[in-house]
Amino acid sequence: MFATLKFAALLLAVVVCWATQDYDYNDAEIDEEPTLGDSPYGSLWPLPQKVQISTVVFKLSGASFHIFDAKASSSGASCRLLQNAYRRYDEYIFTSSRKQGQNKSKKALASDMSELQVWITSADSECDSYPSVTSDESLTQYSLCKLYQYFNNNFILHLFIFSQKSINRTDIHDFPRFAHRGLLLDTSRHFLPIKVILANLEAMAWNKFNVFHWHIVDDPSFPYLSRTFPQLSQHGAYHPYTHVYTPSDVKMIIEFARLRGIRVVPEFDTPGHTQSWGKGQKDLLTPCYSGASPSGSFGPVNPMLNTTYDFMSMFFKEVNTVFPDAYVHLGGDEVDFSCWKSNPDIQKFMEQQGFGMDYSKLESFYIQRLLDIVTTTNKGYMIWQEVFDNGVKLKSDTVVHVWMGNKVEEELQKVTEAGFTTILSAPWYLDYISYGQDWQKFYRAEPLSFKGTDAQKKLVIGGEACLWGEYVDATNLTPRLWPRASAVGERLWSDRDVRDLNDAYSRLAKHRCRMAYKPSVQPLSACCGHSEH
């Protein structure tokens, strides 16, 4: 369905709250402050590739409006994906009025728009499928009330411009500039309750993000409850019962994301960032030495033991069954060699392997064996850029994740020159905050500014905004993330030439308030003065 589903829809008009008080910054503290004025595109975010909004307006009646399957549609009541979306977007439009019973006493007028017919023209609706990197998210509207759109992560009304129940005649032709538009959340440094993850998946859909990069475990804690190795979370989570993600939790999150066209790509980062793993898995980590004696501390995964690879084989077989996406992120970044250097057994192993004193070769030895293991599960893998930089032999379909802030363009040039698919995060580390409107620097970042051929630039399939969890938990994650991440969303969706900060500021202010009002993203609601329900 994500690749082939077409339907008819309406477009709503252009009036939302402005909430200008939330953008009251000191001019002296900001390099450049955009002007908050009217945009000819209203509150559309991200901006479509082509859009024409007419002044012709029609009313939308809450008394009679409903969404249903067209008679000629190849999919209908049995398609849970569709039926769920119908209910969801009906609630988005009419929640307040229907809760207050305002429409019950009103009759629909002859001029009201009263229905949305969804017409699936493809033979295979793919209702039970998961979104993928090849999903077709393009759409075209041909006439007043017929919007033919391939099913994407935002379904019927994401492109609608919300108003006081009226619609403008609007023509749109749209498609994403990049296929991979991701958001990384870190659930190890601070545990994130499920409701916070779901609220941000909802916000992702409204900003046309289609990949949830779930950095689920790390040094501080191991909240993933493994069926095969339950001791990992039993000993590695902050709390073995309240601060874990059970198999049913994970399944629910994946399904919630699927219904919004969002892929869930888990990251299990090794051989570094694994202190929490060692608490539940004996002999997995390398013992560190102080002189000739063990210091009592542990370093990265122990790469010399066969038991290490036996464990990894069993663990990633489970990961393959739990997470349906075609890819898993294997990390591979920031490996500290000091513990390996201190361990006499590792030193002997290095000598036996002919690695000399080059510990990056030992890292590559481990990574290569891990990649071979994951390959047997028929999953593709993503890795942080250090794995590529250290010369590890990679499969041709490996996705290299560029994150280091120095020499970004040079790195992109090298990775794509080697023929690897690439995603970019270096300009979009949202955990770094500053006074003023820092969304502007995220908005200005251009993924294809490096020197390279057209073929090289086609290998950059998108990017990810990252919000690492050192100083972020359930209390401040959502307001810190949005609408700053929205700037990344438009950069990855809209045309390269969409760069007008004044126009973006106008649309973003309205879009932010729309997200704050939306009942499904309650953690953001206080930002515009709306109380949480």
Coordinates of C-alpha atoms in Angstrom, one line a residue:
M1 CA 0.0 0.0 0.0
F2 CA 2.8 2.4 0.8
A3 CA 4.0 2.0 -2.8
T4 CA 0.8 1.8 -4.7
L5 CA -2.2 3.1 -2.9
K6 CA -4.1 6.0 -4.5
F7 CA -7.2 7.8 -3.1
A8 CA -9.5 10.8 -3.4
A9 CA -9.3 13.5 -0.7
L10 CA -10.1 17.1 0.2
L11 CA -7.8 19.9 1.1
L12 CA -8.5 22.3 4.0
A13 CA -7.9 26.0 4.2
V14 CA -5.3 28.2 5.7
V15 CA -6.1 29.6 9.2
V16 CA -4.5 28.4 12.4
C17 CA -3.4 30.1 15.6
W18 CA -0.2 32.1 15.4
A19 CA 1.2 31.9 19.0
T20 CA 3.7 34.7 18.2
Q21 CA 4.5 35.1 21.9
D22 CA 6.5 31.9 21.7
Y23 CA 8.9 33.6 19.3
D24 CA 9.7 36.7 21.2
Y25 CA 13.5 36.7 21.1
N26 CA 16.0 39.5 21.9
D27 CA 17.3 40.9 18.5
A28 CA 20.7 41.6 20.0
E29 CA 21.2 37.9 20.9
I30 CA 20.4 36.5 17.5
D31 CA 22.5 36.8 14.3
E32 CA 19.4 37.0 12.1
E33 CA 15.8 37.0 13.0
P34 CA 13.3 36.2 10.3
T35 CA 10.2 38.3 9.9
L36 CA 6.9 36.8 11.0
G37 CA 4.5 37.6 8.2
D38 CA 2.0 35.9 6.0
S39 CA 3.1 33.0 3.7
P40 CA 1.2 32.4 0.4
Y41 CA 1.3 28.7 1.4
G42 CA -0.4 29.2 4.7
S43 CA 0.7 26.7 7.3
L44 CA 1.8 23.9 4.9
W45 CA 4.7 22.0 6.5
P46 CA 6.8 20.6 5.0
L47 CA 6.3 22.6 1.8
P48 CA 5.1 20.4 -1.2
Q49 CA 7.1 20.3 -4.4
K50 CA 4.4 22.1 -6.2
V51 CA 1.3 23.8 -4.7
Q52 CA -1.3 26.2 -5.9
I53 CA -3.9 27.4 -3.4
S54 CA -7.1 29.0 -4.8
T55 CA -9.2 31.6 -3.1
V56 CA -12.3 29.5 -3.8
V57 CA -13.5 28.3 -0.4
F58 CA -16.0 25.6 0.6
K59 CA -17.4 24.7 4.0
L60 CA -16.7 21.4 5.7
S61 CA -19.6 20.1 7.8
G62 CA -19.0 18.3 11.0
A63 CA -22.6 17.3 10.9
S64 CA -22.4 15.2 7.8
F65 CA -18.7 14.8 6.8
H66 CA -17.4 11.2 6.8
I67 CA -14.7 9.2 5.2
F68 CA -15.5 5.9 3.5
D69 CA -14.3 3.5 0.8
A70 CA -15.4 4.1 -2.8
K71 CA -17.3 1.4 -4.4
A72 CA -14.6 0.8 -7.0
S73 CA -11.8 0.6 -4.4
S74 CA -9.8 -2.5 -4.3
S75 CA -9.5 -2.3 -0.6
G76 CA -12.1 -1.6 2.1
A77 CA -13.4 -2.5 5.5
S78 CA -10.9 -5.4 5.9
C79 CA -7.9 -3.0 5.6
R80 CA -7.0 -2.0 9.1
L81 CA -4.5 0.5 7.9
L82 CA -7.2 2.5 6.2
Q83 CA -9.9 2.2 8.8
N84 CA -7.5 3.3 11.5
A85 CA -6.5 6.3 9.4
Y86 CA -10.2 7.2 8.8
R87 CA -10.9 7.3 12.5
R88 CA -7.7 9.1 13.4
Y89 CA -8.1 12.0 10.9
D90 CA -11.8 12.4 11.6
E91 CA -10.8 13.0 15.2
Y92 CA -8.1 15.4 14.2
I93 CA -10.6 17.6 12.4
F94 CA -13.7 17.4 14.6
T95 CA -12.5 16.5 18.1
S96 CA -13.4 19.7 19.9
S97 CA -16.8 20.2 18.2
R98 CA -17.9 16.6 18.5
K99 CA -16.8 16.3 22.1
Q100 CA -19.0 19.4 22.9
G101 CA -21.9 18.0 20.9
Q102 CA -22.0 21.1 18.7
N103 CA -22.7 19.2 15.5
K104 CA -25.6 17.1 16.7
S105 CA -28.1 19.9 16.5
K106 CA -26.8 21.3 13.2
K107 CA -28.0 20.3 9.8
A108 CA -25.7 20.1 6.8
L109 CA -26.1 22.8 4.2
A110 CA -26.3 22.2 0.5
S111 CA -22.9 23.9 0.1
D112 CA -21.1 21.7 2.6
M113 CA -18.5 19.2 1.7
S114 CA -19.9 16.1 3.2
E115 CA -17.7 13.2 2.3
L116 CA -14.2 11.8 1.4
Q117 CA -14.2 8.8 -0.8
V118 CA -11.0 6.7 -0.7
W119 CA -10.4 4.9 -3.9
I120 CA -7.6 2.3 -4.0
T121 CA -6.7 1.6 -7.6
S122 CA -3.9 -0.9 -7.1
A123 CA -4.6 -4.7 -7.3
D124 CA -2.6 -5.3 -4.2
S125 CA -3.4 -2.8 -1.4
E126 CA -0.5 -4.1 0.8
C127 CA -2.6 -3.4 3.9
D128 CA -0.5 -5.8 6.0
S129 CA 2.9 -4.7 4.8
Y130 CA 5.5 -2.6 6.5
P131 CA 6.9 0.6 5.0
S132 CA 10.4 0.4 3.5
V133 CA 13.0 2.6 2.0
T134 CA 11.5 2.0 -1.5
S135 CA 8.0 3.0 -0.5
D136 CA 6.4 5.5 -2.9
E137 CA 5.3 8.6 -1.1
S138 CA 4.4 10.8 -4.1
L139 CA 1.0 12.4 -4.7
T140 CA -0.9 14.4 -7.3
Q141 CA -4.2 16.3 -7.0
Y142 CA -5.9 16.7 -10.4
S143 CA -9.0 18.7 -9.6
L144 CA -11.1 20.4 -6.9
C145 CA -11.9 17.4 -4.7
K146 CA -9.9 14.6 -6.1
L147 CA -6.5 14.2 -4.6
Y148 CA -4.7 11.0 -5.9
Q149 CA -1.9 10.2 -3.4
Y150 CA 0.3 7.2 -2.9
F151 CA -0.2 6.2 0.7
N152 CA 2.5 7.7 2.8
N153 CA 3.3 8.2 6.5
N154 CA 0.8 11.0 6.9
F155 CA -2.2 9.5 5.1
I156 CA -5.1 11.6 4.0
L157 CA -5.0 14.9 5.9
H158 CA -1.3 15.5 6.6
L159 CA -1.1 17.9 3.7
F160 CA -4.4 19.5 4.6
I161 CA -4.1 23.1 5.9
F162 CA -6.3 23.2 8.9
S163 CA -8.9 26.0 9.4
Q164 CA -12.3 26.6 10.9
K165 CA -13.9 23.8 9.0
S166 CA -13.5 25.2 5.5
I167 CA -11.5 24.1 2.5
N168 CA -9.7 25.9 -0.3
R169 CA -9.4 24.6 -3.9
T170 CA -5.8 23.5 -4.0
D171 CA -3.6 21.7 -6.6
I172 CA -0.6 19.7 -5.3
H173 CA 2.1 17.6 -6.9
D174 CA 4.3 16.3 -4.2
F175 CA 7.0 13.7 -3.4
P176 CA 9.9 13.5 -1.0
R177 CA 13.4 14.8 -1.9
F178 CA 15.0 12.1 0.2
A179 CA 13.7 8.6 0.9
H180 CA 15.2 8.3 4.4
R181 CA 13.9 11.0 6.8
G182 CA 14.7 9.8 10.3
L183 CA 14.6 10.7 14.0
L184 CA 16.9 9.1 16.6
L185 CA 15.7 8.8 20.2
D186 CA 17.9 7.5 22.9
T187 CA 16.1 5.3 25.5
S188 CA 19.2 4.2 27.4
R189 CA 20.6 7.3 29.0
H190 CA 17.1 8.2 30.2
F191 CA 14.3 5.7 30.0
L192 CA 11.4 7.0 27.9
P193 CA 7.9 5.9 28.8
I194 CA 5.9 4.3 25.9
K195 CA 3.4 7.2 25.8
V196 CA 6.3 9.6 25.1
I197 CA 7.6 7.5 22.3
L198 CA 4.1 7.2 20.8
A199 CA 3.5 10.9 21.0
N200 CA 6.7 11.6 19.1
L201 CA 5.9 9.0 16.5
E202 CA 2.7 11.0 16.0
A203 CA 4.6 14.2 15.7
M204 CA 7.0 12.5 13.3
A205 CA 4.1 11.7 11.0
W206 CA 2.9 15.3 11.0
N207 CA 6.4 16.3 9.9
K208 CA 6.8 13.6 7.3
F209 CA 9.6 11.7 9.1
N210 CA 9.4 8.1 8.1
V211 CA 12.2 6.4 10.1
F212 CA 12.3 6.0 13.9
H213 CA 15.9 5.2 14.7
W214 CA 15.5 3.6 18.1
H215 CA 18.8 3.8 20.0
I216 CA 17.4 1.4 22.5
V217 CA 20.4 0.4 24.6
D218 CA 23.8 1.9 25.5
D219 CA 26.3 2.1 28.4
P220 CA 23.9 3.4 31.0
S221 CA 21.1 0.9 30.7
F222 CA 19.7 -2.0 28.8
P223 CA 15.9 -1.6 28.7
Y224 CA 15.3 -4.0 25.9
L225 CA 13.7 -7.2 27.4
S226 CA 15.2 -10.1 25.4
R227 CA 13.3 -13.4 25.4
T228 CA 16.6 -15.2 24.6
F229 CA 18.7 -13.4 27.2
P230 CA 16.3 -11.9 29.8
Q231 CA 19.2 -11.4 32.2
L232 CA 20.4 -8.5 30.1
S233 CA 17.6 -6.2 31.1
Q234 CA 17.2 -8.0 34.5
H235 CA 20.6 -6.7 35.5
G236 CA 21.2 -3.9 32.9
A237 CA 18.0 -1.9 33.0
Y238 CA 17.5 1.0 35.5
H239 CA 14.7 -1.2 36.9
P240 CA 14.0 -4.8 35.7
Y241 CA 10.2 -4.3 35.7
T242 CA 9.3 -0.6 35.4
H243 CA 12.1 0.6 33.0
V244 CA 12.0 -2.1 30.3
Y245 CA 10.4 -2.5 26.9
T246 CA 8.7 -5.9 26.9
P247 CA 8.1 -7.9 23.7
S248 CA 4.5 -6.6 23.7
D249 CA 5.7 -3.0 24.2
V250 CA 8.0 -3.3 21.2
K251 CA 5.3 -4.9 19.1
M252 CA 2.9 -2.1 19.9
I253 CA 5.4 0.6 19.1
I254 CA 6.2 -1.0 15.7
E255 CA 2.5 -1.3 14.8
F256 CA 1.8 2.3 15.9
A257 CA 4.6 3.4 13.7
R258 CA 3.5 1.2 10.8
L259 CA 0.0 2.7 10.7
R260 CA 1.7 6.0 10.2
G261 CA 4.1 4.8 7.5
I262 CA 7.1 4.9 9.8
R263 CA 9.9 2.3 9.8
V264 CA 11.4 1.3 13.2
V265 CA 15.1 0.7 12.9
P266 CA 16.7 -0.5 16.2
E267 CA 20.3 0.2 17.1
F268 CA 22.3 -2.3 19.1
D269 CA 25.7 -0.6 19.2
T270 CA 28.8 -2.7 19.8
P271 CA 31.7 -3.3 20.6
G272 CA 31.7 0.0 22.5
H273 CA 28.8 1.5 24.4
T274 CA 28.1 -1.9 26.0
Q275 CA 28.7 -1.5 29.7
S276 CA 25.1 -2.3 30.5
W277 CA 25.3 -5.5 28.4
G278 CA 28.1 -6.8 30.6
K279 CA 26.0 -6.6 33.8
G280 CA 23.8 -9.5 32.6
Q281 CA 26.1 -11.5 30.2
K282 CA 29.2 -13.0 31.9
D283 CA 32.5 -12.7 29.9
L284 CA 31.0 -10.6 27.2
L285 CA 33.2 -7.5 28.0
T286 CA 37.0 -7.3 28.1
P287 CA 38.5 -7.1 31.6
C288 CA 40.7 -4.1 32.1
Y289 CA 44.1 -4.3 33.8
S290 CA 46.0 -2.0 36.0
G291 CA 49.6 -3.2 35.6
A292 CA 49.6 -7.0 35.9
S293 CA 46.3 -7.3 37.8
P294 CA 42.6 -6.8 36.7
S295 CA 41.3 -3.4 37.7
G296 CA 37.8 -4.6 38.3
S297 CA 36.5 -2.5 35.4
F298 CA 35.5 -3.6 31.9
G299 CA 35.9 -2.2 28.4
P300 CA 34.4 -3.0 25.0
V301 CA 33.1 -6.4 23.9
N302 CA 35.8 -9.1 24.1
P303 CA 36.7 -9.8 20.5
M304 CA 38.9 -12.8 21.1
L305 CA 36.4 -15.2 22.6
N306 CA 34.3 -17.6 20.5
T307 CA 31.6 -17.3 23.1
T308 CA 31.2 -13.6 22.2
Y309 CA 30.2 -14.6 18.6
D310 CA 27.9 -17.4 19.8
F311 CA 26.1 -14.9 21.9
M312 CA 25.9 -12.3 19.1
S313 CA 24.6 -14.9 16.7
M314 CA 21.7 -15.9 19.0
F315 CA 21.0 -12.3 20.0
F316 CA 20.7 -10.9 16.5
K317 CA 18.6 -13.9 15.4
E318 CA 16.1 -12.7 18.0
V319 CA 16.4 -9.1 16.8
N320 CA 15.6 -10.3 13.3
T321 CA 12.3 -11.8 14.4
V322 CA 11.3 -8.9 16.7
F323 CA 12.0 -6.0 14.4
P324 CA 10.5 -6.5 10.9
D325 CA 12.4 -3.7 9.1
A326 CA 15.0 -4.8 6.5
Y327 CA 17.7 -3.0 8.4
V328 CA 19.3 -2.9 11.8
H329 CA 21.8 -0.3 13.0
L330 CA 24.9 -1.9 14.4
G331 CA 26.7 1.2 15.7
G332 CA 30.4 0.7 15.8
D333 CA 31.4 4.2 16.9
E334 CA 33.6 5.6 19.7
V335 CA 35.5 2.5 20.6
D336 CA 38.0 3.2 23.4
F337 CA 41.1 1.0 22.9
S338 CA 42.7 1.7 26.3
C339 CA 41.1 -1.4 28.0
W340 CA 42.1 -3.7 25.1
K341 CA 45.7 -2.3 25.3
S342 CA 45.8 -3.0 29.0
N343 CA 44.8 -6.7 28.8
P344 CA 47.6 -9.2 28.4
D345 CA 45.4 -11.8 26.7
I346 CA 44.3 -9.3 24.1
Q347 CA 47.9 -8.4 23.5
K348 CA 48.8 -12.0 22.8
F349 CA 45.7 -12.3 20.5
M350 CA 46.9 -9.2 18.6
E351 CA 50.3 -10.8 18.1
Q352 CA 48.8 -14.1 16.9
Q353 CA 46.6 -12.3 14.4
G354 CA 49.5 -10.2 13.1
F355 CA 47.8 -6.9 14.1
G356 CA 50.9 -5.4 15.6
M357 CA 49.9 -2.5 17.8
D358 CA 47.1 -1.3 15.5
Y359 CA 44.0 -1.8 17.6
S360 CA 41.7 -0.5 14.9
K361 CA 42.5 -3.8 13.2
L362 CA 41.2 -5.6 16.2
E363 CA 38.0 -3.5 16.1
S364 CA 37.7 -4.4 12.4
F365 CA 38.2 -8.0 13.2
Y366 CA 35.2 -8.0 15.5
I367 CA 33.0 -5.8 13.3
Q368 CA 33.7 -8.1 10.3
R369 CA 32.6 -11.2 12.2
L370 CA 29.5 -9.4 13.5
L371 CA 28.6 -8.3 10.0
D372 CA 28.9 -11.9 8.8
I373 CA 26.6 -13.0 11.6
V374 CA 24.0 -10.3 10.8
T375 CA 24.2 -11.2 7.1
T376 CA 23.0 -14.7 7.9
T377 CA 19.7 -13.2 9.2
N378 CA 19.1 -11.6 5.8
K379 CA 19.0 -8.2 7.3
G380 CA 20.8 -5.2 5.9
Y381 CA 22.8 -3.0 8.3
M382 CA 23.6 0.6 9.0
I383 CA 26.8 1.6 10.7
W384 CA 28.3 4.8 12.0
Q385 CA 31.1 6.2 9.9
E386 CA 34.0 5.0 11.9
V387 CA 33.4 1.4 10.7
F388 CA 33.9 2.7 7.1
D389 CA 36.8 4.9 8.1
N390 CA 38.7 1.9 9.7
G391 CA 38.5 0.0 6.4
V392 CA 36.1 -2.8 7.5
K393 CA 35.0 -4.9 4.5
L394 CA 31.3 -3.9 4.0
K395 CA 28.5 -5.4 1.9
S396 CA 27.6 -3.3 -1.1
D397 CA 24.1 -2.4 0.4
T398 CA 25.6 -1.1 3.7
V399 CA 24.2 2.2 4.8
V400 CA 27.0 4.5 6.3
H401 CA 25.8 7.0 8.8
V402 CA 27.8 10.2 8.8
W403 CA 27.7 12.0 12.2
M404 CA 31.1 13.5 13.0
G405 CA 31.1 17.3 12.7
N406 CA 34.5 17.8 11.3
K407 CA 35.2 17.5 7.6
V408 CA 31.6 16.4 6.8
E409 CA 31.7 17.2 3.1
E410 CA 35.0 15.3 2.8
E411 CA 33.5 12.3 4.5
L412 CA 30.4 12.3 2.3
Q413 CA 32.6 12.5 -0.7
K414 CA 34.8 9.5 0.4
V415 CA 31.8 7.3 1.4
T416 CA 29.9 7.9 -1.8
E417 CA 33.0 7.6 -3.9
A418 CA 33.4 4.1 -2.5
G419 CA 29.9 3.4 -3.7
F420 CA 28.0 3.2 -0.3
T421 CA 24.5 4.4 0.4
T422 CA 24.8 7.3 3.0
I423 CA 22.6 9.1 5.5
L424 CA 23.6 12.3 7.2
S425 CA 23.2 13.5 10.8
A426 CA 26.2 15.7 11.5
P427 CA 24.3 19.0 11.1
W428 CA 21.3 17.8 13.1
Y429 CA 22.3 16.9 16.6
L430 CA 19.3 18.5 18.4
D431 CA 20.7 17.8 21.9
Y432 CA 23.0 20.7 21.4
I433 CA 20.9 23.8 22.2
S434 CA 21.5 27.5 22.1
Y435 CA 19.7 30.7 22.8
G436 CA 17.4 32.0 20.1
Q437 CA 16.0 30.4 17.0
D438 CA 18.5 27.6 16.4
W439 CA 16.1 25.9 14.0
Q440 CA 17.5 28.2 11.4
K441 CA 20.9 26.4 11.3
F442 CA 19.2 23.1 11.0
Y443 CA 17.1 24.5 8.2
R444 CA 20.0 25.9 6.3
A445 CA 22.0 22.6 6.3
E446 CA 22.3 21.1 2.8
P447 CA 23.0 17.4 2.5
L448 CA 24.3 17.5 -1.0
S449 CA 26.8 20.4 -0.7
F450 CA 29.8 18.2 -1.0
K451 CA 31.9 17.8 -4.2
G452 CA 30.9 14.7 -6.2
T453 CA 29.2 13.4 -9.3
D454 CA 25.5 13.1 -9.7
A455 CA 25.8 9.3 -9.2
Q456 CA 27.5 10.0 -5.8
K457 CA 24.9 12.4 -4.7
K458 CA 22.1 9.9 -5.5
L459 CA 23.7 7.6 -2.9
V460 CA 22.8 10.1 -0.2
I461 CA 19.3 8.8 0.6
G462 CA 18.5 11.3 3.4
G463 CA 19.4 12.0 7.0
E464 CA 18.4 11.9 10.6
A465 CA 17.8 14.4 13.4
C466 CA 19.4 13.0 16.6
L467 CA 18.3 13.7 20.2
W468 CA 20.7 12.0 22.5
G469 CA 19.5 11.5 26.1
E470 CA 22.2 12.7 28.4
Y471 CA 20.0 15.8 29.4
V472 CA 16.6 14.7 28.0
D473 CA 13.9 12.6 29.7
A474 CA 10.1 12.4 29.5
T475 CA 9.7 15.9 31.1
N476 CA 11.5 17.9 28.5
L477 CA 12.0 15.7 25.4
T478 CA 9.0 16.8 23.3
P479 CA 9.3 20.6 23.7
R480 CA 13.0 20.4 23.1
L481 CA 12.5 18.3 20.0
W482 CA 9.6 20.2 18.3
P483 CA 9.4 22.3 16.3
R484 CA 13.2 22.2 15.9
A485 CA 13.1 18.8 14.3
S486 CA 10.4 20.2 11.9
A487 CA 13.1 22.2 10.2
V488 CA 15.0 19.0 9.4
G489 CA 11.8 17.5 8.2
E490 CA 11.3 20.2 5.6
R491 CA 14.9 20.1 4.5
L492 CA 14.7 16.4 3.8
W493 CA 11.2 16.5 2.1
S494 CA 11.0 19.8 0.2
D495 CA 12.9 21.0 -2.9
R496 CA 16.5 22.1 -2.4
D497 CA 15.5 25.7 -3.4
V498 CA 13.0 26.0 -0.5
R499 CA 15.2 28.1 1.7
D500 CA 13.3 31.4 2.4
L501 CA 13.6 31.8 6.2
N502 CA 10.9 34.4 6.4
D503 CA 8.4 32.2 4.6
A504 CA 9.5 29.1 6.7
Y505 CA 9.2 31.1 9.9
S506 CA 5.6 32.0 9.1
R507 CA 4.6 28.5 8.2
L508 CA 6.6 26.9 11.1
A509 CA 4.9 29.2 13.7
K510 CA 1.5 28.1 12.6
H511 CA 2.6 24.4 12.2
R512 CA 3.9 24.4 15.7
C513 CA 0.7 25.7 17.1
R514 CA -1.2 23.0 15.1
M515 CA 1.0 20.3 16.7
A516 CA 0.5 21.8 20.1
Y517 CA -3.3 21.7 19.7
K518 CA -3.5 18.2 18.3
P519 CA -4.9 15.9 21.0
S520 CA -2.6 13.0 20.1
V521 CA 0.6 14.9 21.0
Q522 CA -0.3 15.8 24.6
P523 CA 3.2 16.4 25.9
L524 CA 3.5 19.4 23.4
S525 CA 0.1 20.9 24.3
A526 CA 1.3 23.1 27.1
C527 CA 3.6 24.9 24.8
C528 CA 0.7 26.8 23.3
G529 CA -1.2 27.2 26.5
H530 CA -3.5 24.2 26.0
S531 CA -3.8 22.0 29.1
E532 CA -3.1 18.3 28.9
H533 CA -6.2 16.0 28.9

